[in-house]
Amino acid sequence: MILDERIAHNLNQQRDQMVTIGNLLSKSRLQGYYDTFRRRFGPEVLRNLDGEELLATMHEHGNRDSLVYWLEFKNDDEFPTLEFGSIAGGSALKFGIYRRAETGAWMTGHPTRQRELSEAEAIEVARRNRDQLLAGLELLERLPSASGDAQYAGLQDELSLLAPDVSDTAWGHKYFSLLYPDKLDDYHNPTYQRFYLVKLLQIPPHGDGRYACAGHFVAVANELDLPINNLTKILNELHPKPYRYWRVGTSDGSTPRNRWDFMRESECVSISWDALGDLSAVPHNRDGKEQIRALMDQHYPTTPQSVGRATQQVYNFIAAIDQDELVLASDGMTVLGIGKVTGPYTYDPTSDFPHRLPVEWLSLEEWKVPQTEGLQTSVYEMKKYPNLVEAERHVLYPQLPVLQVPVTIRPRPVPVTQVPVLSGIPGRIQSVLDRKRQVILYGPPGTGKTYWARKTALDLASYTAFGQAFNQLASDQKAAVMGEGSSNSVLVRICTFHPAYGYEDFIEGYRPTQTNGQLAFERRAGIFKQLCDDARRQPGRRFFLIVDEINRGDIPRIFGELLTILERDKRGQEVLLPLSGQPFSVPDNVYVIGTMNTADRSIALLDTALRRRFGFVELMPDKSVLGATVVSGIPLGNWLYALNQRIREYIGRDARNLQIGHAYLLENGQAVNDFAKFARIVQDDIVPLLEEYCYEDHDTLEKILGPALVDVTGQRIRHELFEPGHQADLVAALLAPTPDLVTSLAATSAQSDDDNEETDSAEEDENPDDTPPGDQ
């Protein structure tokens, strides 16, 4: 069973009540509405529109027959749009363009930086959006029913690639869900999707897209024999509003949990900082936060970093925690009680823990969180999904054991195969290979594309041949999977494309040789033809070719007629090779994994025929890989994240593809922890790359690296900072563009996941000076 038994009972009970009072649409009525929408705006309709008619049908809010009107406002007997998830809120710019009521002009841009479009420009936007919607529908059509996490992660990646302007919008998601209601949920907000999965005691999958979670909702709806629309409406009725989860400490710092008895008996959670006084009148905005910071500076003067952390915690307590949200009264990793906030902040001047929130205790059982989060803080917003699921589990089942291992939804039914379903990035690659037999990993430099290509190929080949992962094999077995030489038993082979690489290297060609001292030419099989020949002789094994830097080669010249027979449904079909005249086919047990650096070339510039035959998996910089590593006061993960933020902000077009990957800061798979090595990486790898991106534009380079590192007047990098004896100056220069990075320096086990200044949880800290004269 996918779904918890008690939750299934509650959902079924709520369904029966809603059916009795007519609050759930029947399957036939739902299908009728879906059919109505498809007749109006389905792919057949949009494909045949163009020009002014397309623009008005797609984007004219004043036209009650337009797509945008139906998605957001139409709510009548013909089509009750609110039954299928609201996308209300924000301005009309969320659709990319809109027609201004006062002037009739088409507008686009940011709310504070709008610009007028000509009608021709507006039509081009409508065409682009239409084409991306059609591309997304094709992907959904090909998505198997009852797909699992890996398949939906692949869908997320492909939508980001083929429909980047519409897929990551609420209206785009709603459009797709109305046309494929059996494959997508109708929560159009990623936060809502993940909240309701937690309420179902499901660990949301990795990533933050709008499509990654859909497999869980599909599986639950199938188990309950409900349309997905009914499931989401039942969840909305049971839990009308998403809420957050907050860890609150229970000690004044002298002995553990010494304020817990008071909180439990008084039905409240409370914090110290009594010298700040009553904060009831502090406004819940940036000005209010600055008022608290000034009071903190006056009454608890320490370092700016400590003051900043303490300010954030107090502000979160009085302003960010809302009624009905859950608080977890904690002592270290042990949760002592879970309560629901029942009222606003109050102040008790007679107590040294005067700042209070009233709660209703829902669970008083002690348990440990599965993952470290928020230790050594007084107030912390919890965001790690295993911890949130465990909190909900203890509210529902106070005596259940702690969840240890997240459960991933797998496709149903499970196919009979020797190869298990891999998880994470290898799982995404495996999913595409199963569908298409070839995949390209793409992304900025240093994001681990070759590493993941090699790891996935080795593991998949090893499981097929020996039933174990590659790192579990004996040395002779490893050699059979990827050994030296050209033995036809080697299952994984690698080549690298470059401008001089040709058909003769890949398929077949003539090569010079000496025979009895005479120069001659002989025909030789290229690496791919040889791989196919070997695979044909061993149909029970999987053969993999990794093509590194695939975008650097002349694709049509290298692949030749191979493009015709590379597709999975054409595997086994023969073509005649022009040089040898021999028939050639690609066996079904051959897999191709390409890698490409998007800093060199956009995917859009790849050969169109190649793009149709390959699936794509995007790999982007991931600061979490660097963990909590701090080198001479520089938190590597946050430093890299901030650097990439500036790259995206200042470099302009294609900046997303020009970011710096996390692999630059890794050594033997681990984050570098030596400052000298880190400095060499910055000087020898990162700075030259950014100089290439900016190409003599030192003003932009200064905005990215900071004025302490870039001499704009002299148009040079201050390389003297990298010389011995200048470490402190170099650290200051690297931190200068984002000085608030130092607020995370003391974090040792986890960091805040929230980048929002107004609700950001305080960082974990092991330094007692950063803890208030109160709880932990």
CSV table of N, CA, C and O in Angstrom, one decimal, residues 233-272:
chain,number,residue,atom,x,y,z
A,233,LYS,N,-9.2,18.1,-4.2
A,233,LYS,CA,-10.3,18.9,-3.5
A,233,LYS,C,-10.6,18.4,-2.1
A,233,LYS,O,-10.9,19.1,-1.2
A,234,ILE,N,-10.5,17.0,-2.0
A,234,ILE,CA,-10.6,16.5,-0.6
A,234,ILE,C,-9.5,17.0,0.3
A,234,ILE,O,-9.8,17.3,1.5
A,235,LEU,N,-8.3,17.0,-0.2
A,235,LEU,CA,-7.2,17.5,0.6
A,235,LEU,C,-7.4,18.9,1.0
A,235,LEU,O,-7.1,19.4,2.1
A,236,ASN,N,-7.9,19.7,0.0
A,236,ASN,CA,-8.2,21.1,0.3
A,236,ASN,C,-9.2,21.3,1.4
A,236,ASN,O,-9.1,22.2,2.2
A,237,GLU,N,-10.2,20.4,1.4
A,237,GLU,CA,-11.3,20.5,2.4
A,237,GLU,C,-10.7,20.1,3.8
A,237,GLU,O,-11.1,20.7,4.8
A,238,LEU,N,-9.9,19.1,3.8
A,238,LEU,CA,-9.3,18.6,5.1
A,238,LEU,C,-8.3,19.6,5.6
A,238,LEU,O,-8.2,19.8,6.8
A,239,HIS,N,-7.5,20.2,4.7
A,239,HIS,CA,-6.4,21.1,5.1
A,239,HIS,C,-6.4,22.3,4.3
A,239,HIS,O,-5.7,22.4,3.3
A,240,PRO,N,-7.3,23.3,4.6
A,240,PRO,CA,-7.6,24.4,3.7
A,240,PRO,C,-6.4,25.3,3.4
A,240,PRO,O,-6.3,25.9,2.3
A,241,LYS,N,-5.3,25.3,4.2
A,241,LYS,CA,-4.3,26.3,4.0
A,241,LYS,C,-2.9,25.7,4.4
A,241,LYS,O,-2.8,25.2,5.5
A,242,PRO,N,-2.0,25.7,3.5
A,242,PRO,CA,-0.6,25.2,3.9
A,242,PRO,C,0.0,26.0,5.0
A,242,PRO,O,-0.3,27.2,5.2
A,243,TYR,N,0.7,25.3,5.9
A,243,TYR,CA,1.4,26.0,7.0
A,243,TYR,C,2.8,25.5,7.1
A,243,TYR,O,3.3,24.6,6.4
A,244,ARG,N,3.6,26.2,7.9
A,244,ARG,CA,5.0,25.9,8.1
A,244,ARG,C,5.3,25.2,9.4
A,244,ARG,O,4.4,25.1,10.3
A,245,TYR,N,6.5,24.8,9.6
A,245,TYR,CA,6.9,24.0,10.8
A,245,TYR,C,8.1,24.8,11.4
A,245,TYR,O,9.1,25.1,10.7
A,246,TRP,N,8.0,25.0,12.7
A,246,TRP,CA,9.1,25.8,13.4
A,246,TRP,C,9.6,25.0,14.6
A,246,TRP,O,8.9,24.5,15.4
A,247,ARG,N,10.9,25.0,14.7
A,247,ARG,CA,11.6,24.4,15.8
A,247,ARG,C,11.8,25.6,16.8
A,247,ARG,O,12.3,26.7,16.5
A,248,VAL,N,11.4,25.3,18.1
A,248,VAL,CA,11.6,26.3,19.2
A,248,VAL,C,12.4,25.6,20.3
A,248,VAL,O,12.0,24.5,20.7
A,249,GLY,N,13.4,26.3,20.8
A,249,GLY,CA,14.3,25.7,21.8
A,249,GLY,C,13.6,25.7,23.2
A,249,GLY,O,12.6,26.5,23.4
A,250,THR,N,14.1,24.9,24.1
A,250,THR,CA,13.4,24.8,25.5
A,250,THR,C,14.4,25.0,26.6
A,250,THR,O,14.1,24.5,27.7
A,251,SER,N,15.5,25.7,26.4
A,251,SER,CA,16.5,25.8,27.5
A,251,SER,C,16.9,27.3,27.5
A,251,SER,O,16.9,28.0,26.5
A,252,ASP,N,17.3,27.7,28.8
A,252,ASP,CA,17.9,29.0,28.9
A,252,ASP,C,19.4,29.0,28.7
A,252,ASP,O,20.1,30.0,29.0
A,253,GLY,N,20.0,27.9,28.4
A,253,GLY,CA,21.4,27.8,28.1
A,253,GLY,C,22.2,27.2,29.3
A,253,GLY,O,23.3,26.8,29.1
A,254,SER,N,21.5,27.1,30.5
A,254,SER,CA,22.3,26.6,31.6
A,254,SER,C,22.2,25.1,31.7
A,254,SER,O,23.2,24.4,31.9
A,255,THR,N,21.0,24.5,31.6
A,255,THR,CA,20.8,23.1,31.6
A,255,THR,C,19.8,22.7,30.5
A,255,THR,O,18.9,23.6,30.1
A,256,PRO,N,19.8,21.5,29.9
A,256,PRO,CA,18.9,21.2,28.8
A,256,PRO,C,17.5,21.2,29.2
A,256,PRO,O,17.1,20.9,30.4
A,257,ARG,N,16.6,21.6,28.3
A,257,ARG,CA,15.1,21.6,28.4
A,257,ARG,C,14.6,22.1,29.7
A,257,ARG,O,13.5,21.7,30.1
A,258,ASN,N,15.3,23.1,30.4
A,258,ASN,CA,14.8,23.5,31.7
A,258,ASN,C,13.6,24.4,31.6
A,258,ASN,O,13.1,24.8,32.6
A,259,ARG,N,13.1,24.8,30.4
A,259,ARG,CA,11.9,25.6,30.3
A,259,ARG,C,10.8,24.8,29.7
A,259,ARG,O,9.7,25.3,29.5
A,260,TRP,N,11.0,23.5,29.5
A,260,TRP,CA,10.0,22.7,28.8
A,260,TRP,C,8.8,22.5,29.7
A,260,TRP,O,7.6,22.6,29.2
A,261,ASP,N,9.0,22.2,31.0
A,261,ASP,CA,7.8,22.0,31.9
A,261,ASP,C,6.9,23.2,31.9
A,261,ASP,O,5.7,23.1,31.8
A,262,PHE,N,7.5,24.4,31.9
A,262,PHE,CA,6.7,25.6,31.9
A,262,PHE,C,5.9,25.7,30.6
A,262,PHE,O,4.7,26.0,30.6
A,263,MET,N,6.5,25.5,29.5
A,263,MET,CA,5.9,25.6,28.2
A,263,MET,C,4.7,24.6,28.1
A,263,MET,O,3.6,25.0,27.6
A,264,ARG,N,5.0,23.4,28.5
A,264,ARG,CA,4.0,22.3,28.4
A,264,ARG,C,2.8,22.7,29.3
A,264,ARG,O,1.6,22.6,28.8
A,265,GLU,N,3.0,23.1,30.5
A,265,GLU,CA,1.9,23.3,31.4
A,265,GLU,C,1.2,24.6,31.1
A,265,GLU,O,0.0,24.7,31.3
A,266,SER,N,1.9,25.6,30.5
A,266,SER,CA,1.3,26.9,30.2
A,266,SER,C,0.7,26.9,28.8
A,266,SER,O,0.1,28.0,28.4
A,267,GLU,N,0.9,25.9,28.1
A,267,GLU,CA,0.4,25.8,26.7
A,267,GLU,C,0.9,27.0,25.9
A,267,GLU,O,0.1,27.7,25.3
A,268,CYS,N,2.2,27.1,25.8
A,268,CYS,CA,2.8,28.1,25.0
A,268,CYS,C,4.2,27.7,24.7
A,268,CYS,O,4.7,26.7,25.2
A,269,VAL,N,4.8,28.4,23.7
A,269,VAL,CA,6.2,28.4,23.5
A,269,VAL,C,6.7,29.8,23.7
A,269,VAL,O,6.0,30.8,23.5
A,270,SER,N,8.0,29.9,24.2
A,270,SER,CA,8.5,31.2,24.6
A,270,SER,C,10.0,31.3,24.4
A,270,SER,O,10.6,30.3,24.3
A,271,ILE,N,10.5,32.5,24.2
A,271,ILE,CA,11.9,32.8,24.1
A,271,ILE,C,12.3,33.9,25.0
A,271,ILE,O,11.5,34.6,25.5
A,272,SER,N,13.6,34.0,25.1
A,272,SER,CA,14.2,35.0,26.1
A,272,SER,C,14.4,36.4,25.4
A,272,SER,O,13.4,36.9,24.8
